[in-house]
Tab-separated table of N, CA, C and O in Angstrom:
chain	number	residue	atom	x	y	z
A	955	UNK	N	-82.482	101.455	-133.619
A	955	UNK	CA	-82.865	101.768	-132.254
A	955	UNK	C	-82.217	103.091	-131.867
A	955	UNK	O	-81.039	103.302	-132.061
A	956	UNK	N	-82.999	103.961	-131.306
A	956	UNK	CA	-82.475	105.258	-130.906
A	956	UNK	C	-81.677	105.127	-129.618
A	956	UNK	O	-81.897	104.240	-128.818
A	957	UNK	N	-80.758	106.042	-129.427
A	957	UNK	CA	-79.906	106.037	-128.248
A	957	UNK	C	-80.722	106.047	-126.960
A	957	UNK	O	-80.350	105.433	-125.978
A	958	UNK	N	-81.845	106.751	-126.948
A	958	UNK	CA	-82.648	106.840	-125.731
A	958	UNK	C	-83.316	105.500	-125.400
A	958	UNK	O	-83.783	105.306	-124.284
A	959	UNK	N	-83.374	104.585	-126.368
A	959	UNK	CA	-83.971	103.273	-126.152
A	959	UNK	C	-82.974	102.277	-125.569
A	959	UNK	O	-83.317	101.131	-125.362
A	960	UNK	N	-81.772	102.713	-125.332
A	960	UNK	CA	-80.735	101.804	-124.866
A	960	UNK	C	-80.484	101.988	-123.381
A	960	UNK	O	-80.689	103.063	-122.830
A	961	UNK	N	-80.032	100.928	-122.756
A	961	UNK	CA	-79.714	100.958	-121.331
A	961	UNK	C	-78.300	100.423	-121.158
A	961	UNK	O	-77.951	99.377	-121.688
A	962	UNK	N	-77.495	101.152	-120.423
A	962	UNK	CA	-76.116	100.738	-120.184
A	962	UNK	C	-76.111	99.609	-119.158
A	962	UNK	O	-76.773	99.696	-118.129
A	963	UNK	N	-75.359	98.557	-119.471
A	963	UNK	CA	-75.163	97.453	-118.528
A	963	UNK	C	-73.677	97.156	-118.423
A	963	UNK	O	-72.911	97.455	-119.326
A	964	UNK	N	-73.306	96.590	-117.321
A	964	UNK	CA	-71.915	96.209	-117.111
A	964	UNK	C	-71.917	94.818	-116.506
A	964	UNK	O	-72.724	94.522	-115.629
A	965	UNK	N	-71.045	93.955	-116.996
A	965	UNK	CA	-70.954	92.612	-116.453
A	965	UNK	C	-69.543	92.079	-116.639
A	965	UNK	O	-68.766	92.610	-117.425
A	966	UNK	N	-69.252	91.058	-115.898
A	966	UNK	CA	-67.948	90.402	-116.009
A	966	UNK	C	-68.114	89.112	-116.791
A	966	UNK	O	-69.095	88.401	-116.617
A	967	UNK	N	-67.149	88.840	-117.669
A	967	UNK	CA	-67.174	87.623	-118.470
A	967	UNK	C	-65.753	87.069	-118.538
A	967	UNK	O	-64.782	87.810	-118.395
A	968	UNK	N	-65.629	85.771	-118.781
A	968	UNK	CA	-64.290	85.176	-118.904
A	968	UNK	C	-63.494	85.838	-120.031
A	968	UNK	O	-64.054	86.187	-121.083
A	969	UNK	N	-62.196	86.025	-119.795
A	969	UNK	CA	-61.325	86.655	-120.795
A	969	UNK	C	-61.429	85.961	-122.151
A	969	UNK	O	-61.496	86.637	-123.186
A	970	UNK	N	-61.440	84.651	-122.141
A	970	UNK	CA	-61.474	83.889	-123.400
A	970	UNK	C	-62.735	84.223	-124.207
A	970	UNK	O	-62.681	84.372	-125.428
A	971	UNK	N	-63.858	84.371	-123.525
A	971	UNK	CA	-65.103	84.699	-124.215
A	971	UNK	C	-65.030	86.092	-124.829
A	971	UNK	O	-65.431	86.310	-125.985
A	972	UNK	N	-64.497	87.036	-124.097
A	972	UNK	CA	-64.375	88.401	-124.616
A	972	UNK	C	-63.351	88.454	-125.748
A	972	UNK	O	-63.558	89.152	-126.751
A	973	UNK	N	-62.267	87.689	-125.629
A	973	UNK	CA	-61.274	87.640	-126.710
A	973	UNK	C	-61.906	87.105	-128.000
A	973	UNK	O	-61.656	87.636	-129.089
A	974	UNK	N	-62.726	86.084	-127.880
A	974	UNK	CA	-63.424	85.530	-129.051
A	974	UNK	C	-64.400	86.546	-129.627
A	974	UNK	O	-64.535	86.681	-130.840
A	975	UNK	N	-65.078	87.257	-128.749
A	975	UNK	CA	-66.026	88.286	-129.188
A	975	UNK	C	-65.294	89.377	-129.948
A	975	UNK	O	-65.734	89.812	-131.023
A	976	UNK	N	-64.169	89.823	-129.410
A	976	UNK	CA	-63.384	90.870	-130.064
A	976	UNK	C	-62.858	90.400	-131.418
A	976	UNK	O	-62.849	91.168	-132.397
A	977	UNK	N	-62.422	89.144	-131.495
A	977	UNK	CA	-61.923	88.607	-132.772
A	977	UNK	C	-63.037	88.589	-133.819
A	977	UNK	O	-62.824	88.990	-134.973
A	978	UNK	N	-64.229	88.158	-133.416
A	978	UNK	CA	-65.348	88.142	-134.358
A	978	UNK	C	-65.736	89.559	-134.772
A	978	UNK	O	-66.026	89.814	-135.943
A	979	UNK	N	-65.704	90.475	-133.835
A	979	UNK	CA	-66.005	91.871	-134.149
A	979	UNK	C	-65.023	92.399	-135.192
A	979	UNK	O	-65.423	93.102	-136.130
A	980	UNK	N	-63.735	92.048	-135.041
A	980	UNK	CA	-62.726	92.473	-136.023
A	980	UNK	C	-63.033	91.896	-137.402
A	980	UNK	O	-62.952	92.599	-138.409
A	981	UNK	N	-63.376	90.627	-137.447
A	981	UNK	CA	-63.678	89.963	-138.722
A	981	UNK	C	-64.875	90.619	-139.405
A	981	UNK	O	-64.874	90.843	-140.618
A	982	UNK	N	-65.906	90.937	-138.616
A	982	UNK	CA	-67.137	91.492	-139.175
A	982	UNK	C	-67.114	93.011	-139.311
A	982	UNK	O	-68.040	93.602	-139.873
A	983	UNK	N	-66.069	93.649	-138.785
A	983	UNK	CA	-65.996	95.099	-138.848
A	983	UNK	C	-67.032	95.778	-137.952
A	983	UNK	O	-67.517	96.855	-138.267
A	984	UNK	N	-67.373	95.111	-136.866
A	984	UNK	CA	-68.332	95.655	-135.908
A	984	UNK	C	-67.617	95.882	-134.588
A	984	UNK	O	-66.436	95.582	-134.458
A	985	UNK	N	-68.336	96.397	-133.613
A	985	UNK	CA	-67.706	96.521	-132.302
A	985	UNK	C	-68.243	95.455	-131.356
A	985	UNK	O	-69.200	94.751	-131.669
A	986	UNK	N	-67.581	95.324	-130.247
A	986	UNK	CA	-67.914	94.300	-129.262
A	986	UNK	C	-69.394	94.365	-128.862
A	986	UNK	O	-70.076	93.351	-128.755
A	987	UNK	N	-69.879	95.560	-128.643
A	987	UNK	CA	-71.271	95.724	-128.211
A	987	UNK	C	-72.240	95.140	-129.228
A	987	UNK	O	-73.202	94.456	-128.866
A	988	UNK	N	-71.994	95.391	-130.531
A	988	UNK	CA	-72.868	94.845	-131.567
A	988	UNK	C	-72.911	93.322	-131.504
A	988	UNK	O	-73.982	92.715	-131.628
A	989	UNK	N	-71.749	92.714	-131.320
A	989	UNK	CA	-71.672	91.248	-131.253
A	989	UNK	C	-72.419	90.741	-130.027
A	989	UNK	O	-73.214	89.789	-130.109
A	990	UNK	N	-72.200	91.363	-128.885
A	990	UNK	CA	-72.854	90.921	-127.648
A	990	UNK	C	-74.367	91.113	-127.707
A	990	UNK	O	-75.130	90.243	-127.267
A	991	UNK	N	-74.816	92.241	-128.250
A	991	UNK	CA	-76.258	92.493	-128.369
A	991	UNK	C	-76.896	91.473	-129.303
A	991	UNK	O	-77.966	90.919	-129.003
A	992	UNK	N	-76.245	91.189	-130.422
A	992	UNK	CA	-76.768	90.186	-131.356
A	992	UNK	C	-76.837	88.813	-130.697
A	992	UNK	O	-77.842	88.107	-130.814
A	993	UNK	N	-75.779	88.435	-129.988
A	993	UNK	CA	-75.757	87.131	-129.311
A	993	UNK	C	-76.858	87.037	-128.258
A	993	UNK	O	-77.554	86.014	-128.156
A	994	UNK	N	-77.036	88.095	-127.502
A	994	UNK	CA	-78.068	88.107	-126.467
A	994	UNK	C	-79.460	88.036	-127.091
A	994	UNK	O	-80.324	87.280	-126.635
A	995	UNK	N	-79.684	88.800	-128.140
A	995	UNK	CA	-80.976	88.792	-128.835
A	995	UNK	C	-81.283	87.391	-129.374
A	995	UNK	O	-82.400	86.884	-129.199
A	996	UNK	N	-80.309	86.760	-130.001
A	996	UNK	CA	-80.520	85.420	-130.552
A	996	UNK	C	-80.758	84.390	-129.453
A	996	UNK	O	-81.615	83.517	-129.589
A	997	UNK	N	-80.031	84.504	-128.350
A	997	UNK	CA	-80.224	83.592	-127.227
A	997	UNK	C	-81.643	83.713	-126.667
A	997	UNK	O	-82.331	82.721	-126.431
A	998	UNK	N	-82.091	84.942	-126.477
A	998	UNK	CA	-83.431	85.160	-125.931
A	998	UNK	C	-84.514	84.686	-126.896
A	998	UNK	O	-85.542	84.153	-126.478
A	999	UNK	N	-84.280	84.848	-128.190
A	999	UNK	CA	-85.230	84.372	-129.196
A	999	UNK	C	-85.332	82.851	-129.150
A	999	UNK	O	-86.427	82.294	-129.164
A	1000	UNK	N	-84.188	82.178	-129.081
A	1000	UNK	CA	-84.185	80.714	-128.990
A	1000	UNK	C	-84.827	80.245	-127.686
A	1000	UNK	O	-85.589	79.285	-127.669
A	1001	UNK	N	-84.532	80.932	-126.608
A	1001	UNK	CA	-85.076	80.559	-125.301
A	1001	UNK	C	-86.598	80.654	-125.298
A	1001	UNK	O	-87.280	79.837	-124.671
A	1002	UNK	N	-87.135	81.631	-126.019
A	1002	UNK	CA	-88.588	81.815	-126.069
A	1002	UNK	C	-89.280	80.647	-126.763
A	1002	UNK	O	-90.473	80.431	-126.575
A	1003	UNK	N	-88.527	79.875	-127.556
A	1003	UNK	CA	-89.109	78.742	-128.271
A	1003	UNK	C	-88.737	77.410	-127.628
A	1003	UNK	O	-88.990	76.354	-128.202
A	1004	UNK	N	-88.139	77.451	-126.464
A	1004	UNK	CA	-87.779	76.240	-125.733
A	1004	UNK	C	-88.953	75.891	-124.816
A	1004	UNK	O	-89.301	76.659	-123.920
A	1005	UNK	N	-89.579	74.748	-125.059
A	1005	UNK	CA	-90.797	74.384	-124.324
A	1005	UNK	C	-90.588	74.322	-122.819
A	1005	UNK	O	-91.432	74.804	-122.060
A	1006	UNK	N	-89.485	73.739	-122.393
A	1006	UNK	CA	-89.234	73.626	-120.952
A	1006	UNK	C	-89.074	75.009	-120.324
A	1006	UNK	O	-89.613	75.280	-119.247
A	1007	UNK	N	-88.360	75.886	-121.001
A	1007	UNK	CA	-88.164	77.233	-120.472
A	1007	UNK	C	-89.475	78.016	-120.502
A	1007	UNK	O	-89.781	78.755	-119.564
A	1008	UNK	N	-90.265	77.827	-121.549
A	1008	UNK	CA	-91.568	78.499	-121.616
A	1008	UNK	C	-92.446	78.068	-120.451
A	1008	UNK	O	-93.150	78.884	-119.857
A	1009	UNK	N	-92.372	76.802	-120.081
A	1009	UNK	CA	-93.139	76.314	-118.927
A	1009	UNK	C	-92.655	76.981	-117.639
A	1009	UNK	O	-93.455	77.333	-116.777
A	1010	UNK	N	-91.341	77.154	-117.508
A	1010	UNK	CA	-90.797	77.835	-116.328
A	1010	UNK	C	-91.244	79.294	-116.286
A	1010	UNK	O	-91.584	79.826	-115.225
A	1011	UNK	N	-91.242	79.947	-117.445
A	1011	UNK	CA	-91.683	81.337	-117.536
A	1011	UNK	C	-93.157	81.428	-117.148
A	1011	UNK	O	-93.559	82.302	-116.375
A	1012	UNK	N	-93.964	80.515	-117.682
A	1012	UNK	CA	-95.394	80.502	-117.356
A	1012	UNK	C	-95.598	80.303	-115.858
A	1012	UNK	O	-96.406	81.003	-115.235
A	1013	UNK	N	-94.868	79.367	-115.276
A	1013	UNK	CA	-94.998	79.112	-113.837
A	1013	UNK	C	-94.634	80.353	-113.033
A	1013	UNK	O	-95.307	80.690	-112.048
A	1014	UNK	N	-93.592	81.049	-113.453
A	1014	UNK	CA	-93.198	82.280	-112.751
A	1014	UNK	C	-94.299	83.328	-112.860
A	1014	UNK	O	-94.585	84.041	-111.888
A	1015	UNK	N	-94.941	83.403	-114.011
A	1015	UNK	CA	-96.049	84.345	-114.180
A	1015	UNK	C	-97.244	83.935	-113.310
A	1015	UNK	O	-97.832	84.769	-112.620
A	1016	UNK	N	-97.577	82.667	-113.318
A	1016	UNK	CA	-98.712	82.183	-112.519
A	1016	UNK	C	-98.473	82.427	-111.034
A	1016	UNK	O	-99.412	82.675	-110.286
A	1017	UNK	N	-97.219	82.359	-110.610
A	1017	UNK	CA	-96.866	82.575	-109.202
A	1017	UNK	C	-96.596	84.048	-108.890
A	1017	UNK	O	-96.097	84.379	-107.822
A	1018	UNK	N	-96.884	84.926	-109.851
A	1018	UNK	CA	-96.695	86.377	-109.697
A	1018	UNK	C	-95.247	86.764	-109.420
A	1018	UNK	O	-94.977	87.757	-108.753
A	1019	UNK	N	-94.311	85.997	-109.969
A	1019	UNK	CA	-92.888	86.313	-109.831
A	1019	UNK	C	-92.416	87.269	-110.931
A	1019	UNK	O	-91.390	87.927	-110.776
A	1020	UNK	N	-93.153	87.301	-112.055
A	1020	UNK	CA	-92.851	88.242	-113.138
A	1020	UNK	C	-94.143	88.937	-113.543
A	1020	UNK	O	-95.238	88.410	-113.363
A	1021	UNK	N	-94.001	90.135	-114.092
A	1021	UNK	CA	-95.156	90.933	-114.500
A	1021	UNK	C	-95.622	90.539	-115.903
A	1021	UNK	O	-94.925	89.822	-116.623
A	1022	UNK	N	-96.773	91.051	-116.277
A	1022	UNK	CA	-97.287	90.828	-117.631
A	1022	UNK	C	-96.311	91.400	-118.651
A	1022	UNK	O	-96.056	90.772	-119.688
A	1023	UNK	N	-95.753	92.561	-118.370
A	1023	UNK	CA	-94.801	93.169	-119.304
A	1023	UNK	C	-93.556	92.299	-119.465
A	1023	UNK	O	-93.043	92.135	-120.570
A	1024	UNK	N	-93.058	91.745	-118.368
A	1024	UNK	CA	-91.905	90.843	-118.456
A	1024	UNK	C	-92.281	89.586	-119.230
A	1024	UNK	O	-91.494	89.084	-120.035
A	1025	UNK	N	-93.483	89.078	-118.993
A	1025	UNK	CA	-93.966	87.909	-119.719
A	1025	UNK	C	-93.980	88.181	-121.218
A	1025	UNK	O	-93.473	87.377	-122.009
A	1026	UNK	N	-94.539	89.322	-121.624
A	1026	UNK	CA	-94.584	89.692	-123.043
A	1026	UNK	C	-93.185	89.786	-123.630
A	1026	UNK	O	-92.944	89.344	-124.753
A	1027	UNK	N	-92.266	90.367	-122.876
A	1027	UNK	CA	-90.897	90.524	-123.367
A	1027	UNK	C	-90.227	89.169	-123.583
A	1027	UNK	O	-89.412	89.015	-124.482
A	1028	UNK	N	-90.600	88.189	-122.770
A	1028	UNK	CA	-89.963	86.877	-122.862
A	1028	UNK	C	-90.586	85.959	-123.900
A	1028	UNK	O	-89.873	85.237	-124.597
A	1029	UNK	N	-91.915	85.973	-124.016
A	1029	UNK	CA	-92.566	85.001	-124.897
A	1029	UNK	C	-93.333	85.622	-126.051
A	1029	UNK	O	-93.858	84.905	-126.900
A	1030	UNK	N	-93.413	86.937	-126.095
A	1030	UNK	CA	-94.153	87.607	-127.156
A	1030	UNK	C	-95.590	87.871	-126.745
A	1030	UNK	O	-96.128	87.221	-125.844
A	1031	UNK	N	-96.203	88.819	-127.430
A	1031	UNK	CA	-97.541	89.277	-127.052
A	1031	UNK	C	-98.600	88.183	-127.199
A	1031	UNK	O	-99.471	88.036	-126.338
A	1032	UNK	N	-98.528	87.408	-128.274
A	1032	UNK	CA	-99.561	86.388	-128.520
A	1032	UNK	C	-99.520	85.292	-127.454
A	1032	UNK	O	-100.550	84.937	-126.867
A	1033	UNK	N	-98.348	84.754	-127.194
A	1033	UNK	CA	-98.217	83.706	-126.174
A	1033	UNK	C	-98.548	84.260	-124.794
A	1033	UNK	O	-99.177	83.581	-123.980
A	1034	UNK	N	-98.157	85.501	-124.518
A	1034	UNK	CA	-98.478	86.127	-123.241
A	1034	UNK	C	-99.986	86.227	-123.061
A	1034	UNK	O	-100.507	85.966	-121.970
A	1035	UNK	N	-100.694	86.592	-124.125
A	1035	UNK	CA	-102.157	86.682	-124.051
A	1035	UNK	C	-102.755	85.311	-123.728
A	1035	UNK	O	-103.673	85.212	-122.909
A	1036	UNK	N	-102.231	84.272	-124.357
A	1036	UNK	CA	-102.717	82.908	-124.074
A	1036	UNK	C	-102.479	82.540	-122.616
A	1036	UNK	O	-103.349	81.952	-121.963
A	1037	UNK	N	-101.307	82.858	-122.115
A	1037	UNK	CA	-100.976	82.513	-120.732
A	1037	UNK	C	-101.803	83.331	-119.741
A	1037	UNK	O	-102.173	82.830	-118.673
A	1038	UNK	N	-102.122	84.564	-120.100
A	1038	UNK	CA	-102.975	85.393	-119.227
A	1038	UNK	C	-104.369	84.794	-119.116
A	1038	UNK	O	-104.955	84.746	-118.033
A	1039	UNK	N	-104.920	84.329	-120.245
A	1039	UNK	CA	-106.240	83.699	-120.235
A	1039	UNK	C	-106.206	82.436	-119.388
A	1039	UNK	O	-107.094	82.209	-118.559
A	1040	UNK	N	-105.184	81.633	-119.572
A	1040	UNK	CA	-105.067	80.398	-118.793
A	1040	UNK	C	-104.940	80.701	-117.304
A	1040	UNK	O	-105.576	80.036	-116.476
A	1041	UNK	N	-104.159	81.709	-116.959
A	1041	UNK	CA	-104.016	82.072	-115.547
A	1041	UNK	C	-105.365	82.485	-114.965
A	1041	UNK	O	-105.722	82.084	-113.858
A	1042	UNK	N	-106.109	83.271	-115.725
A	1042	UNK	CA	-107.428	83.711	-115.271
A	1042	UNK	C	-108.331	82.494	-115.053
A	1042	UNK	O	-109.040	82.403	-114.054
A	1043	UNK	N	-108.281	81.548	-115.993
A	1043	UNK	CA	-109.094	80.335	-115.857
A	1043	UNK	C	-108.661	79.517	-114.647
A	1043	UNK	O	-109.496	78.995	-113.923
A	1044	UNK	N	-107.359	79.408	-114.446
A	1044	UNK	CA	-106.852	78.664	-113.290
A	1044	UNK	C	-107.274	79.332	-111.994
A	1044	UNK	O	-107.691	78.672	-111.042
A	1045	UNK	N	-107.172	80.672	-111.943
A	1045	UNK	CA	-107.567	81.413	-110.751
A	1045	UNK	C	-109.057	81.231	-110.466
A	1045	UNK	O	-109.466	81.005	-109.334
A	1046	UNK	N	-109.881	81.306	-111.522
A	1046	UNK	CA	-111.321	81.124	-111.350
A	1046	UNK	C	-111.636	79.703	-110.903
A	1046	UNK	O	-112.494	79.490	-110.056
A	1047	UNK	N	-110.914	78.720	-111.476
A	1047	UNK	CA	-111.104	77.323	-111.079
A	1047	UNK	C	-110.762	77.108	-109.625
A	1047	UNK	O	-111.455	76.386	-108.901
A	1048	UNK	N	-109.708	77.773	-109.176
A	1048	UNK	CA	-109.305	77.656	-107.775
A	1048	UNK	C	-110.373	78.241	-106.870
A	1048	UNK	O	-110.753	77.655	-105.863
A	1049	UNK	N	-110.905	79.394	-107.246
A	1049	UNK	CA	-111.954	80.040	-106.453
A	1049	UNK	C	-113.181	79.134	-106.401
A	1049	UNK	O	-113.798	78.956	-105.338
A	1050	UNK	N	-113.538	78.518	-107.538
A	1050	UNK	CA	-114.684	77.608	-107.569
A	1050	UNK	C	-114.459	76.402	-106.672
A	1050	UNK	O	-115.365	75.971	-105.966
A	1051	UNK	N	-113.221	75.851	-106.710
A	1051	UNK	CA	-112.904	74.693	-105.868
A	1051	UNK	C	-113.037	75.044	-104.388
A	1051	UNK	O	-113.611	74.279	-103.621
A	1052	UNK	N	-112.541	76.194	-103.994
A	1052	UNK	CA	-112.603	76.617	-102.600
A	1052	UNK	C	-114.065	76.859	-102.199
A	1052	UNK	O	-114.486	76.502	-101.098
A	1053	UNK	N	-114.844	77.441	-103.111
A	1053	UNK	CA	-116.235	77.728	-102.810
A	1053	UNK	C	-117.034	76.436	-102.656
A	1053	UNK	O	-117.965	76.366	-101.845
A	1054	UNK	N	-116.672	75.393	-103.412
A	1054	UNK	CA	-117.369	74.108	-103.327
A	1054	UNK	C	-116.976	73.296	-102.121
A	1054	UNK	O	-117.685	72.383	-101.715
A	1055	UNK	N	-115.846	73.611	-101.500
A	1055	UNK	CA	-115.333	72.805	-100.387
A	1055	UNK	C	-116.085	73.028	-99.102
A	1055	UNK	O	-116.873	73.843	-98.893
């Protein structure tokens, strides 16, 4: 990843967690940032395959709380495409229901 593709973030974490991160970085010969980025990447990857969380993500998309780009970043392009089609079908179904009422 090129430097221009990175974004600086700052956050507070418990001392014990950072101490563990630093110890692992020492063992692996990496720096703290590498460990944190890897942990975050793995967490997000696992979260994308959690059915309950995927349902929450879908609901947020259906309610227009997140954008298509955010949806893709969270669940991947293929799943995002499926959810976009379903949203379109749901929206059309709603319009049909209102028109029939």
